[in-house]
């Protein structure tokens, strides 16, 4: 089964969801619509009875993503991040090639594993651009501190080989084979006990320190449904009409 939401592709392959950013003419840049589509894909994957692992990749071998689309800045970027926008008890493998820039590095940070083509280059240029939402701070909990600071503060590229050496990349493969390798890893995990995978992911989630952006977004996930609820509208209306409110828990 497959699906196409704008420039995002979702394909189910024998228990593995392959999610593909498909804007090669824009170097797979992340627009607001793309981030919405990614969140929808994570929800679909979370709720699937058949897809037990996912691969996140992009069209072509020249750019996993150029990062945020500067002509359509995605203020909803956190929604697109696995574990931030949608908590997942299933494993996610990133399969990247070419340029992995800005928000693309953040996406990989929140995946469980990463397969990188040997032509991949990881670059976080936000200090040079003058904008950030801070999600990249989570990298410091996942690789050595000095490596995270080098990537964030210098804004210079790190090769796939270097990323592999410091533990940011699990498998280093020839360009063009990254998706095949990632699907093989995902298929292995899809055959494992899902309750164990989910438990381990939850325990790791509770072990890793949260960045300020993650804490803020988790709080918003609790607060926003209250602020948009029928009960809130009823409470405000009842106050204005000087009557007891009738709350329904929705």
PDB file of C-alpha atoms in Angstrom, residues 7 20-31 34 57-69 97 99 107:
ATOM      1  CA  UNK A   7       5.496  16.087  -1.995  1.00  0.00           C
ATOM      2  CA  UNK A  20      10.145   9.830   1.239  1.00  0.00           C
ATOM      3  CA  UNK A  21      10.582  13.601   1.084  1.00  0.00           C
ATOM      4  CA  UNK A  22       9.965  14.208  -2.604  1.00  0.00           C
ATOM      5  CA  UNK A  23      10.904  17.760  -3.607  1.00  0.00           C
ATOM      6  CA  UNK A  24      14.118  17.141  -5.582  1.00  0.00           C
ATOM      7  CA  UNK A  25      13.622  20.355  -7.588  1.00  0.00           C
ATOM      8  CA  UNK A  26      13.799  22.256  -4.250  1.00  0.00           C
ATOM      9  CA  UNK A  27      16.589  20.088  -2.827  1.00  0.00           C
ATOM     10  CA  UNK A  28      13.890  18.472  -0.654  1.00  0.00           C
ATOM     11  CA  UNK A  29      13.522  21.635   1.428  1.00  0.00           C
ATOM     12  CA  UNK A  30      11.066  21.520   4.324  1.00  0.00           C
ATOM     13  CA  UNK A  31       8.140  23.877   3.811  1.00  0.00           C
ATOM     14  CA  UNK A  34       5.902  19.411   4.132  1.00  0.00           C
ATOM     15  CA  UNK A  57      14.542   9.163   3.263  1.00  0.00           C
ATOM     16  CA  UNK A  58      14.423  11.623   0.365  1.00  0.00           C
ATOM     17  CA  UNK A  59      14.314  11.579  -3.409  1.00  0.00           C
ATOM     18  CA  UNK A  60      17.691  11.360  -5.127  1.00  0.00           C
ATOM     19  CA  UNK A  61      21.228  11.096  -3.821  1.00  0.00           C
ATOM     20  CA  UNK A  62      22.188  14.785  -3.960  1.00  0.00           C
ATOM     21  CA  UNK A  63      20.297  16.145  -0.944  1.00  0.00           C
ATOM     22  CA  UNK A  64      18.417  14.512   1.899  1.00  0.00           C
ATOM     23  CA  UNK A  65      17.143  18.021   2.527  1.00  0.00           C
ATOM     24  CA  UNK A  66      18.409  21.573   2.206  1.00  0.00           C
ATOM     25  CA  UNK A  67      16.726  22.249   5.545  1.00  0.00           C
ATOM     26  CA  UNK A  68      13.934  24.738   6.143  1.00  0.00           C
ATOM     27  CA  UNK A  69      12.491  26.318   3.012  1.00  0.00           C
ATOM     28  CA  UNK A  97      22.636  11.006   1.010  1.00  0.00           C
ATOM     29  CA  UNK A  99      23.513  17.435   1.683  1.00  0.00           C
ATOM     30  CA  UNK A 107      15.335  15.184  11.720  1.00  0.00           C
TER      31      UNK A 107
END
